[in-house]
């Protein structure tokens, strides 16, 4: 068995290969080069049995021969992939499953029955230029540049990417090289393999389904280090998956998910920064704040999209005002054109930030400072949650009642609820949900107020007719929302804390 440790950078606009070679020459390494074509077939059953068990089955043919490979469920943390891999040389393009060690298969799978059922699902066909860097300290890193396509019977997509795999030695070198590559061309750190893209195409989709944000799974035995690794790994993965989806779909909903993942990542780094004190975390915390500022326009875009939605609370009213609908559509298009999300996603600042976060997860620099990372996570969670929710209760108190006042505390409440997503599952889940539900209702109400505020602001700026009538209608909506928020707030403030 081999175990891959690799990073993947997608290159939507390609890369200058002379720049790549020149950059690799900056490392004090012996470099072995090779170039060949790879044809890979991926197999599964018509019922997707292998995929359901986290198993990938591939047959690869090249001028080196034919090899069948099984990859079993591994893990991907912040773009760093680790999966057990089993390889066997064969003589044909059809897999022979009985040649693998029987112990790699789940107990409830019959290898003989599987052999009869498997069919080709998709294939990849690409040219690979490989550079094996051998450093004097014994670290070996292979960099490959792949260009080609992934295809099913009905669909296909281009491949242009760099993969970096640690063969032996210091994983930090893997990141050093990746960071250099990210400065050469627009790139995107990706946690979806070629096989993952192929299976997506085979399901007649252009990107994986959106994910719903959820709590990080923690246990009583977690310490601050393991809690941080789980939390940051989850948040960073959510962020990267949303970026990948947007680059394929260009949907506003995927842009919103990018912002959700970015905020969760920032909050995760912030709430662990005191427990895991080190310069790298401080630097990344500042970089995340700067990155969030570049995405601040998402909040307005989200409101405009909701106002335009045919299923939203404003749809019937706005349907009677074509000029206002057209104005909002222009605002949305203008916001996207000015903000250039494609550029933000593939810019080197974004790739370097994500690589820095991924590096943090595998090098654990805080261990060099103290043993504070070994503190039980429950103790840390209780202290952080107490501080966060005290601030919320001090802000959203009984005296708060206007739209402007609630809008001022939106960020504070969202941060507290994000903190629960990152820490809450290691505490009392019996009392947790009753505490959170009314506060989630308050947040939802404030989000509706934000949409209404955008509506009123943009309405005043527009030249539509019946402006006064629409403003009067929006005031009625505002007062109704405030009444509902007040009721939810009353319930929320009466709840017993769960920590």
Short mmCIF file of C-alpha atoms in Angstrom, two decimals:
data_model
loop_
_atom_site.label_atom_id
_atom_site.label_comp_id
_atom_site.label_asym_id
_atom_site.label_seq_id
_atom_site.Cartn_x
_atom_site.Cartn_y
_atom_site.Cartn_z
CA UNK A 1 0.00 0.00 0.00
CA UNK A 2 1.11 3.54 -0.79
CA UNK A 3 -0.27 6.68 0.80
CA UNK A 4 -0.55 9.82 -1.28
CA UNK A 5 0.11 13.23 0.26
CA UNK A 6 -0.53 15.80 -2.42
CA UNK A 7 -1.72 19.29 -3.30
CA UNK A 8 -3.60 20.25 -6.43
CA UNK A 9 -3.69 23.63 -8.18
CA UNK A 10 -6.18 24.15 -11.01
CA UNK A 11 -4.94 26.50 -13.75
CA UNK A 12 -7.99 28.02 -15.50
CA UNK A 13 -5.82 30.16 -17.80
CA UNK A 14 -2.90 27.75 -18.22
CA UNK A 15 0.72 28.40 -17.23
CA UNK A 16 3.97 29.44 -18.92
CA UNK A 17 6.05 26.28 -18.75
CA UNK A 18 9.32 28.19 -19.10
CA UNK A 19 8.41 30.11 -15.93
CA UNK A 20 7.62 26.82 -14.22
CA UNK A 21 11.03 25.38 -15.11
CA UNK A 22 12.82 28.55 -14.06
CA UNK A 23 11.06 28.54 -10.69
CA UNK A 24 11.85 24.89 -10.01
CA UNK A 25 15.49 25.72 -10.68
CA UNK A 26 15.44 27.99 -7.61
CA UNK A 27 15.31 24.93 -5.38
CA UNK A 28 18.58 23.20 -4.55
CA UNK A 29 17.50 19.89 -5.97
CA UNK A 30 18.36 17.34 -8.59
CA UNK A 31 15.45 17.33 -11.03
CA UNK A 32 14.46 14.27 -13.04
CA UNK A 33 12.05 15.00 -15.89
CA UNK A 34 9.74 12.83 -17.95
CA UNK A 35 6.82 13.27 -20.31
CA UNK A 36 4.13 10.80 -21.28
CA UNK A 37 0.45 10.37 -22.11
CA UNK A 38 -1.94 8.76 -19.64
CA UNK A 39 -5.26 7.14 -20.43
CA UNK A 40 -7.26 6.34 -17.31
CA UNK A 41 -10.52 4.44 -17.12
CA UNK A 42 -12.66 4.66 -13.98
CA UNK A 43 -15.08 1.92 -13.04
CA UNK A 44 -18.08 1.47 -10.78
CA UNK A 45 -21.30 -0.49 -10.74
CA UNK A 46 -24.51 0.93 -12.24
CA UNK A 47 -25.67 1.43 -8.64
CA UNK A 48 -22.48 3.39 -7.74
CA UNK A 49 -21.53 0.79 -5.11
CA UNK A 50 -17.84 1.71 -5.03
CA UNK A 51 -18.48 5.43 -4.75
CA UNK A 52 -20.92 4.82 -1.92
CA UNK A 53 -18.09 3.10 -0.02
CA UNK A 54 -15.52 5.81 -0.75
CA UNK A 55 -13.62 3.58 -3.17
CA UNK A 56 -12.12 4.56 -6.52
CA UNK A 57 -11.19 1.92 -9.13
CA UNK A 58 -8.94 2.95 -11.99
CA UNK A 59 -7.08 1.27 -14.83
CA UNK A 60 -4.21 3.38 -16.16
CA UNK A 61 -2.39 2.70 -19.40
CA UNK A 62 0.79 4.46 -20.52
CA UNK A 63 4.04 3.62 -22.26
CA UNK A 64 5.11 2.14 -18.91
CA UNK A 65 2.38 -0.51 -19.08
CA UNK A 66 -1.05 -1.08 -17.57
CA UNK A 67 -1.82 -0.74 -13.88
CA UNK A 68 -5.01 -1.08 -11.89
CA UNK A 69 -5.46 1.00 -8.75
CA UNK A 70 -7.86 1.05 -5.83
CA UNK A 71 -8.03 4.17 -3.68
CA UNK A 72 -9.96 3.81 -0.46
CA UNK A 73 -11.58 6.52 1.65
CA UNK A 74 -8.93 8.91 2.94
CA UNK A 75 -9.09 12.51 4.01
CA UNK A 76 -8.65 15.94 2.49
CA UNK A 77 -7.66 18.76 4.81
CA UNK A 78 -7.59 22.21 3.31
CA UNK A 79 -6.62 20.97 -0.12
CA UNK A 80 -4.05 18.47 1.18
CA UNK A 81 -5.13 15.01 0.05
CA UNK A 82 -4.27 11.76 1.81
CA UNK A 83 -5.73 8.47 0.53
CA UNK A 84 -4.53 4.87 0.86
CA UNK A 85 -3.67 3.56 -2.60
CA UNK A 86 -3.21 -0.01 -3.84
CA UNK A 87 -1.59 -0.75 -7.21
CA UNK A 88 -1.31 -3.96 -9.25
CA UNK A 89 0.18 -4.41 -12.75
CA UNK A 90 -2.15 -6.17 -15.22
CA UNK A 91 -2.11 -7.22 -18.88
CA UNK A 92 -5.43 -5.83 -20.15
CA UNK A 93 -7.55 -2.66 -19.96
CA UNK A 94 -10.18 -4.47 -17.89
CA UNK A 95 -9.67 -4.67 -14.11
CA UNK A 96 -9.04 -7.99 -12.39
CA UNK A 97 -10.22 -7.42 -8.85
CA UNK A 98 -9.11 -10.78 -7.51
CA UNK A 99 -5.47 -9.64 -7.88
CA UNK A 100 -5.86 -7.13 -5.05
CA UNK A 101 -5.31 -8.07 -1.42
CA UNK A 102 -8.80 -9.18 -0.23
CA UNK A 103 -8.42 -7.19 3.00
CA UNK A 104 -8.75 -3.82 1.22
CA UNK A 105 -12.43 -4.41 0.42
CA UNK A 106 -15.30 -3.76 2.87
CA UNK A 107 -16.52 -6.99 4.48
CA UNK A 108 -20.00 -6.74 2.97
CA UNK A 109 -18.71 -6.56 -0.63
CA UNK A 110 -18.37 -9.74 -2.68
CA UNK A 111 -15.37 -9.30 -4.96
CA UNK A 112 -16.68 -11.92 -7.40
CA UNK A 113 -20.07 -10.18 -7.71
CA UNK A 114 -18.37 -6.82 -8.01
CA UNK A 115 -16.21 -8.10 -10.87
CA UNK A 116 -19.33 -9.07 -12.81
CA UNK A 117 -21.08 -5.73 -12.28
CA UNK A 118 -18.40 -3.11 -12.83
CA UNK A 119 -18.55 -0.93 -15.94
CA UNK A 120 -16.56 2.02 -17.20
CA UNK A 121 -18.10 5.27 -15.93
CA UNK A 122 -15.73 7.81 -17.49
CA UNK A 123 -12.16 8.22 -18.68
CA UNK A 124 -9.40 10.81 -18.59
CA UNK A 125 -6.91 11.41 -21.36
CA UNK A 126 -4.05 13.83 -20.76
CA UNK A 127 -0.39 14.60 -21.32
CA UNK A 128 1.73 14.67 -18.19
CA UNK A 129 5.04 16.46 -17.72
CA UNK A 130 6.63 15.22 -14.51
CA UNK A 131 9.45 16.78 -12.50
CA UNK A 132 10.88 14.80 -9.58
CA UNK A 133 12.79 17.10 -7.21
CA UNK A 134 15.33 15.32 -5.01
CA UNK A 135 16.62 17.57 -2.22
CA UNK A 136 19.80 17.00 -0.26
CA UNK A 137 17.89 16.48 3.01
CA UNK A 138 16.19 13.39 1.57
CA UNK A 139 12.93 15.12 0.65
CA UNK A 140 11.52 14.02 -2.71
CA UNK A 141 8.63 15.94 -4.28
CA UNK A 142 7.05 15.15 -7.62
CA UNK A 143 5.42 17.98 -9.54
CA UNK A 144 3.31 17.08 -12.54
CA UNK A 145 1.62 19.34 -15.08
CA UNK A 146 -1.43 17.65 -16.61
CA UNK A 147 -3.25 18.91 -19.71
CA UNK A 148 -6.13 17.05 -21.36
CA UNK A 149 -9.75 16.17 -20.69
CA UNK A 150 -12.12 14.09 -18.59
CA UNK A 151 -15.00 12.55 -20.55
CA UNK A 152 -18.14 10.46 -20.22
CA UNK A 153 -20.28 9.19 -23.08
CA UNK A 154 -22.17 12.51 -23.10
CA UNK A 155 -20.02 15.15 -21.39
CA UNK A 156 -16.44 16.35 -21.16
CA UNK A 157 -14.35 18.97 -19.35
CA UNK A 158 -10.82 20.29 -19.80
CA UNK A 159 -7.96 19.41 -17.47
CA UNK A 160 -5.14 21.85 -16.77
CA UNK A 161 -3.60 21.48 -13.34
CA UNK A 162 -0.50 21.02 -11.27
CA UNK A 163 -0.26 18.22 -8.75
CA UNK A 164 2.43 18.13 -6.10
CA UNK A 165 3.04 14.87 -4.28
CA UNK A 166 5.35 14.30 -1.34
CA UNK A 167 7.26 11.10 -2.01
CA UNK A 168 9.42 11.29 1.10
CA UNK A 169 10.74 13.76 3.64
CA UNK A 170 9.55 17.17 4.86
CA UNK A 171 5.95 18.10 4.00
CA UNK A 172 6.84 21.80 4.40
CA UNK A 173 8.82 21.59 1.15
CA UNK A 174 5.62 20.54 -0.61
CA UNK A 175 4.06 23.86 0.45
CA UNK A 176 7.20 25.86 -0.41
CA UNK A 177 6.99 24.63 -3.99
CA UNK A 178 3.21 25.04 -4.18
CA UNK A 179 3.47 28.65 -3.04
CA UNK A 180 5.99 29.36 -5.78
CA UNK A 181 3.65 27.80 -8.36
CA UNK A 182 0.74 29.94 -7.13
CA UNK A 183 2.66 33.10 -8.03
CA UNK A 184 3.21 32.05 -11.66
CA UNK A 185 -0.36 32.01 -12.96
CA UNK A 186 -3.98 32.37 -11.80
CA UNK A 187 -4.70 29.22 -9.82
CA UNK A 188 -7.22 27.60 -7.52
CA UNK A 189 -6.41 25.22 -4.68
CA UNK A 190 -8.79 22.32 -5.23
CA UNK A 191 -9.93 19.40 -3.09
CA UNK A 192 -11.73 17.63 -5.95
CA UNK A 193 -9.73 15.03 -7.87
CA UNK A 194 -9.96 14.27 -11.59
CA UNK A 195 -11.99 11.24 -10.58
CA UNK A 196 -14.31 13.44 -8.55
CA UNK A 197 -14.88 15.66 -11.57
CA UNK A 198 -15.45 12.61 -13.74
CA UNK A 199 -18.08 11.20 -11.40
CA UNK A 200 -19.78 14.61 -11.34
CA UNK A 201 -19.94 14.61 -15.14
CA UNK A 202 -21.19 11.03 -15.12
CA UNK A 203 -24.13 12.20 -13.02
CA UNK A 204 -24.90 14.79 -15.73
CA UNK A 205 -23.84 17.70 -13.52
CA UNK A 206 -21.17 20.35 -14.05
CA UNK A 207 -20.32 20.66 -10.34
CA UNK A 208 -21.01 18.79 -7.09
CA UNK A 209 -24.20 19.63 -5.24
CA UNK A 210 -24.02 22.55 -2.80
CA UNK A 211 -23.43 21.58 0.78
CA UNK A 212 -25.39 22.80 3.77
CA UNK A 213 -23.34 24.33 6.56
CA UNK A 214 -23.36 22.18 9.69
CA UNK A 215 -21.67 21.73 13.05
CA UNK A 216 -18.14 20.40 13.19
CA UNK A 217 -18.16 16.91 14.68
CA UNK A 218 -16.18 16.93 17.93
CA UNK A 219 -15.75 14.50 20.82
CA UNK A 220 -15.14 14.62 24.56
CA UNK A 221 -11.56 13.50 24.02
CA UNK A 222 -10.61 16.38 21.71
CA UNK A 223 -8.03 18.90 22.84
CA UNK A 224 -7.59 22.38 21.42
CA UNK A 225 -5.27 21.19 18.67
CA UNK A 226 -7.54 18.44 17.36
CA UNK A 227 -10.58 20.73 17.63
CA UNK A 228 -8.80 23.40 15.60
CA UNK A 229 -7.67 20.95 12.94
CA UNK A 230 -11.21 19.58 12.57
CA UNK A 231 -12.78 23.03 12.54
CA UNK A 232 -10.36 24.68 10.14
CA UNK A 233 -10.32 21.62 7.89
CA UNK A 234 -14.11 21.73 7.63
CA UNK A 235 -14.34 25.49 7.06
CA UNK A 236 -11.54 25.57 4.49
CA UNK A 237 -13.04 22.62 2.61
CA UNK A 238 -16.46 24.32 2.52
CA UNK A 239 -14.84 27.47 1.15
CA UNK A 240 -12.82 25.64 -1.54
CA UNK A 241 -15.77 23.51 -2.68
CA UNK A 242 -17.89 26.62 -3.10
CA UNK A 243 -15.13 28.26 -5.15
CA UNK A 244 -14.92 25.23 -7.40
CA UNK A 245 -18.69 25.19 -7.90
CA UNK A 246 -18.80 28.87 -8.79
CA UNK A 247 -16.03 28.51 -11.37
CA UNK A 248 -18.20 25.89 -13.09
CA UNK A 249 -21.70 27.30 -12.53
CA UNK A 250 -21.27 31.10 -12.17
CA UNK A 251 -24.22 31.01 -9.74
CA UNK A 252 -24.72 33.73 -7.14
CA UNK A 253 -25.66 31.06 -4.57
CA UNK A 254 -22.16 29.61 -4.87
CA UNK A 255 -20.63 33.06 -4.35
CA UNK A 256 -22.67 33.36 -1.17
CA UNK A 257 -21.32 29.99 -0.02
CA UNK A 258 -17.76 31.19 -0.67
CA UNK A 259 -18.43 34.08 1.71
CA UNK A 260 -19.99 31.72 4.28
CA UNK A 261 -16.92 29.46 4.16
CA UNK A 262 -14.51 32.39 4.31
CA UNK A 263 -16.27 33.86 7.36
CA UNK A 264 -16.33 30.49 9.11
CA UNK A 265 -12.62 30.06 8.41
CA UNK A 266 -11.87 33.51 9.83
CA UNK A 267 -13.97 32.84 12.94
CA UNK A 268 -12.26 29.48 13.47
CA UNK A 269 -8.77 31.01 13.39
CA UNK A 270 -9.93 33.80 15.71
CA UNK A 271 -11.51 31.63 18.42
CA UNK A 272 -8.44 29.37 18.65
CA UNK A 273 -5.79 32.10 18.37
CA UNK A 274 -5.31 32.48 22.14
CA UNK A 275 -5.10 28.73 22.74
CA UNK A 276 -2.69 28.16 19.84
CA UNK A 277 -0.47 31.20 20.06
CA UNK A 278 2.05 31.51 17.24
CA UNK A 279 3.03 34.09 14.65
CA UNK A 280 1.67 32.05 11.74
CA UNK A 281 -1.86 32.13 13.19
CA UNK A 282 -1.63 35.87 13.88
CA UNK A 283 -0.49 36.55 10.31
CA UNK A 284 -3.21 34.36 8.81
CA UNK A 285 -5.86 35.98 10.99
CA UNK A 286 -4.94 39.40 9.60
CA UNK A 287 -4.87 38.03 6.05
CA UNK A 288 -8.34 36.52 6.48
CA UNK A 289 -9.74 39.86 7.66
CA UNK A 290 -8.29 41.55 4.58
CA UNK A 291 -9.72 38.84 2.33
CA UNK A 292 -13.17 39.23 3.89
CA UNK A 293 -13.05 42.95 3.18
CA UNK A 294 -12.57 42.16 -0.51
CA UNK A 295 -15.76 40.08 -0.40
CA UNK A 296 -17.91 42.53 1.61
CA UNK A 297 -20.02 43.26 -1.49
CA UNK A 298 -21.56 39.81 -1.14
CA UNK A 299 -23.90 41.05 1.61
CA UNK A 300 -25.55 43.54 -0.76
CA UNK A 301 -25.56 41.03 -3.61
CA UNK A 302 -27.31 38.51 -1.36
CA UNK A 303 -30.01 41.04 -0.53
CA UNK A 304 -30.52 42.05 -4.16
CA UNK A 305 -30.80 38.41 -5.20
CA UNK A 306 -33.40 37.78 -2.48
CA UNK A 307 -35.40 40.81 -3.58
CA UNK A 308 -35.43 39.51 -7.17
CA UNK A 309 -36.33 35.95 -6.22
CA UNK A 310 -39.66 34.74 -7.56
CA UNK A 311 -40.13 32.75 -4.37
CA UNK A 312 -39.27 35.56 -1.94
CA UNK A 313 -41.56 37.65 0.23
CA UNK A 314 -41.22 40.61 -2.15
CA UNK A 315 -42.00 38.79 -5.40
CA UNK A 316 -45.70 39.60 -5.73
CA UNK A 317 -45.24 43.25 -4.96
CA UNK A 318 -42.22 43.79 -7.16
CA UNK A 319 -43.77 41.88 -10.06
CA UNK A 320 -46.04 44.91 -10.52
CA UNK A 321 -43.06 47.25 -11.02
CA UNK A 322 -41.03 46.27 -14.08
CA UNK A 323 -38.79 49.31 -13.83
CA UNK A 324 -37.73 48.45 -10.27
CA UNK A 325 -37.12 44.81 -11.17
CA UNK A 326 -34.98 45.94 -14.12
CA UNK A 327 -33.11 48.36 -11.87
CA UNK A 328 -32.33 45.60 -9.34
CA UNK A 329 -31.18 43.27 -12.10
CA UNK A 330 -28.81 45.97 -13.33
CA UNK A 331 -27.49 46.45 -9.80
CA UNK A 332 -26.78 42.74 -9.49
CA UNK A 333 -25.00 42.57 -12.83
CA UNK A 334 -23.07 45.73 -12.06
CA UNK A 335 -21.95 44.42 -8.68
CA UNK A 336 -20.65 41.21 -10.26
CA UNK A 337 -18.84 43.06 -13.03
CA UNK A 338 -17.14 45.45 -10.62
CA UNK A 339 -16.25 42.81 -8.02
CA UNK A 340 -14.74 40.28 -10.46
CA UNK A 341 -15.21 37.10 -8.40
CA UNK A 342 -13.24 35.00 -10.93
CA UNK A 343 -10.24 37.25 -10.31
CA UNK A 344 -10.67 37.11 -6.52
CA UNK A 345 -10.80 33.31 -6.56
CA UNK A 346 -7.77 32.72 -8.80
CA UNK A 347 -5.57 35.59 -7.62
CA UNK A 348 -2.32 34.51 -5.98
CA UNK A 349 -3.29 36.22 -2.70
CA UNK A 350 -6.21 33.81 -2.34
CA UNK A 351 -4.20 30.72 -3.27
CA UNK A 352 -1.35 31.70 -0.96
CA UNK A 353 -3.77 32.31 1.91
CA UNK A 354 -5.35 28.89 1.50
CA UNK A 355 -1.94 27.23 1.20
CA UNK A 356 -0.87 29.00 4.38
CA UNK A 357 -3.92 27.67 6.21
CA UNK A 358 -3.33 24.15 4.88
CA UNK A 359 0.32 24.32 5.90
CA UNK A 360 -0.78 25.31 9.39
CA UNK A 361 -2.86 22.16 9.70
CA UNK A 362 -0.01 19.78 8.94
CA UNK A 363 3.01 21.56 10.47
CA UNK A 364 1.31 22.60 13.78
CA UNK A 365 3.79 25.43 14.59
CA UNK A 366 2.11 26.16 17.95
CA UNK A 367 3.71 23.02 19.38
CA UNK A 368 7.04 24.83 19.42
CA UNK A 369 5.71 27.55 21.75
CA UNK A 370 3.99 25.70 24.60
CA UNK A 371 1.75 22.78 25.47
CA UNK A 372 -1.39 24.98 25.59
CA UNK A 373 -2.73 23.06 22.59
CA UNK A 374 -3.24 20.03 24.84
CA UNK A 375 -5.87 21.83 26.93
CA UNK A 376 -9.20 19.93 26.87
CA UNK A 377 -11.40 21.39 24.18
CA UNK A 378 -14.46 21.49 26.44
CA UNK A 379 -12.76 23.96 28.77
CA UNK A 380 -11.77 26.18 25.87
CA UNK A 381 -15.24 25.95 24.31
CA UNK A 382 -17.01 26.92 27.53
CA UNK A 383 -14.83 30.01 27.99
CA UNK A 384 -15.13 31.16 24.37
CA UNK A 385 -18.90 30.60 24.16
CA UNK A 386 -19.45 32.43 27.46
CA UNK A 387 -17.53 35.45 26.18
CA UNK A 388 -19.23 35.45 22.77
CA UNK A 389 -22.78 35.19 24.08
CA UNK A 390 -22.22 37.70 26.87
CA UNK A 391 -21.32 40.19 24.13
CA UNK A 392 -24.47 39.27 22.20
CA UNK A 393 -26.69 39.70 25.27
CA UNK A 394 -25.05 43.01 26.09
CA UNK A 395 -25.66 44.21 22.53
CA UNK A 396 -29.06 42.75 21.64
CA UNK A 397 -30.70 43.60 24.93
CA UNK A 398 -34.26 44.52 25.88
CA UNK A 399 -33.64 48.16 24.87
CA UNK A 400 -32.81 47.30 21.24
CA UNK A 401 -35.88 47.62 19.04
CA UNK A 402 -35.24 49.59 15.84
CA UNK A 403 -34.07 48.32 12.47
CA UNK A 404 -30.88 50.36 12.71
CA UNK A 405 -30.05 48.93 16.13
CA UNK A 406 -30.58 45.35 15.05
CA UNK A 407 -28.49 45.85 11.92
CA UNK A 408 -25.60 47.07 14.08
CA UNK A 409 -25.51 43.72 15.89
CA UNK A 410 -25.81 41.41 12.88
CA UNK A 411 -22.07 40.65 12.67
CA UNK A 412 -21.88 40.00 16.40
CA UNK A 413 -24.74 37.49 16.40
CA UNK A 414 -23.50 35.73 13.25
CA UNK A 415 -20.04 35.34 14.81
CA UNK A 416 -21.57 33.81 17.97
CA UNK A 417 -23.59 31.31 15.94
CA UNK A 418 -20.50 30.45 13.88
CA UNK A 419 -18.64 29.86 17.13
CA UNK A 420 -21.33 27.35 18.10
CA UNK A 421 -20.88 25.55 14.76
CA UNK A 422 -17.16 25.25 15.48
CA UNK A 423 -17.27 24.37 19.19
CA UNK A 424 -20.77 23.45 20.29
CA UNK A 425 -20.84 19.73 19.52
CA UNK A 426 -18.31 18.91 22.26
CA UNK A 427 -20.78 20.18 24.90
CA UNK A 428 -24.32 19.43 26.09
CA UNK A 429 -26.34 18.80 22.92
CA UNK A 430 -29.55 18.17 24.87
CA UNK A 431 -29.82 21.85 25.87
CA UNK A 432 -27.91 23.22 22.92
CA UNK A 433 -30.58 23.27 20.23
CA UNK A 434 -33.33 24.85 22.37
CA UNK A 435 -30.85 27.63 23.19
CA UNK A 436 -29.82 28.17 19.56
CA UNK A 437 -33.19 27.99 17.80
CA UNK A 438 -34.61 31.36 18.93
CA UNK A 439 -31.28 33.10 18.30
CA UNK A 440 -31.23 31.61 14.80
CA UNK A 441 -34.73 33.07 14.35
CA UNK A 442 -33.44 36.47 15.47
CA UNK A 443 -30.58 36.25 12.97
CA UNK A 444 -32.97 35.28 10.18
CA UNK A 445 -35.14 38.26 11.08
CA UNK A 446 -32.16 40.62 10.99
CA UNK A 447 -31.18 39.21 7.61
CA UNK A 448 -34.67 40.07 6.35
CA UNK A 449 -34.23 43.58 7.76
CA UNK A 450 -30.96 43.86 5.82
CA UNK A 451 -32.79 42.98 2.61
CA UNK A 452 -35.50 45.50 3.40
CA UNK A 453 -32.90 48.15 4.15
CA UNK A 454 -31.26 47.54 0.76
CA UNK A 455 -34.71 47.67 -0.85
CA UNK A 456 -35.50 51.04 0.70
CA UNK A 457 -32.07 52.47 -0.06
CA UNK A 458 -32.08 51.39 -3.70
CA UNK A 459 -35.69 52.45 -4.13
CA UNK A 460 -34.80 55.99 -3.05
CA UNK A 461 -31.93 56.00 -5.57
CA UNK A 462 -34.12 54.78 -8.44
CA UNK A 463 -36.41 56.63 -10.85
CA UNK A 464 -39.35 54.23 -10.58
CA UNK A 465 -42.92 55.43 -10.31
CA UNK A 466 -45.09 54.93 -7.20
CA UNK A 467 -41.99 55.27 -5.02
CA UNK A 468 -43.93 56.63 -2.05
CA UNK A 469 -46.41 53.76 -2.21
CA UNK A 470 -43.60 51.19 -2.21
CA UNK A 471 -41.83 52.92 0.66
CA UNK A 472 -45.05 52.91 2.69
CA UNK A 473 -45.50 49.21 1.96
CA UNK A 474 -41.91 48.50 3.01
CA UNK A 475 -42.47 50.32 6.32
CA UNK A 476 -45.37 48.02 7.07
CA UNK A 477 -43.14 45.04 6.29
CA UNK A 478 -40.41 46.46 8.52
CA UNK A 479 -42.72 46.90 11.50
CA UNK A 480 -44.07 43.39 11.04
CA UNK A 481 -40.52 41.97 10.99
CA UNK A 482 -39.56 43.93 14.09
CA UNK A 483 -42.54 42.49 15.95
CA UNK A 484 -41.52 38.92 15.05
CA UNK A 485 -37.87 39.57 15.97
CA UNK A 486 -38.92 40.99 19.34
CA UNK A 487 -40.88 37.82 20.10
CA UNK A 488 -37.93 35.60 19.15
CA UNK A 489 -35.54 37.77 21.14
CA UNK A 490 -37.74 37.46 24.23
CA UNK A 491 -37.63 33.68 23.99
CA UNK A 492 -33.88 33.68 23.26
CA UNK A 493 -33.01 35.84 26.26
CA UNK A 494 -34.98 33.56 28.57
CA UNK A 495 -33.16 30.37 27.54
CA UNK A 496 -30.65 28.66 29.78
CA UNK A 497 -27.16 28.42 28.33
CA UNK A 498 -25.93 24.95 27.37
CA UNK A 499 -22.29 25.25 28.41
#
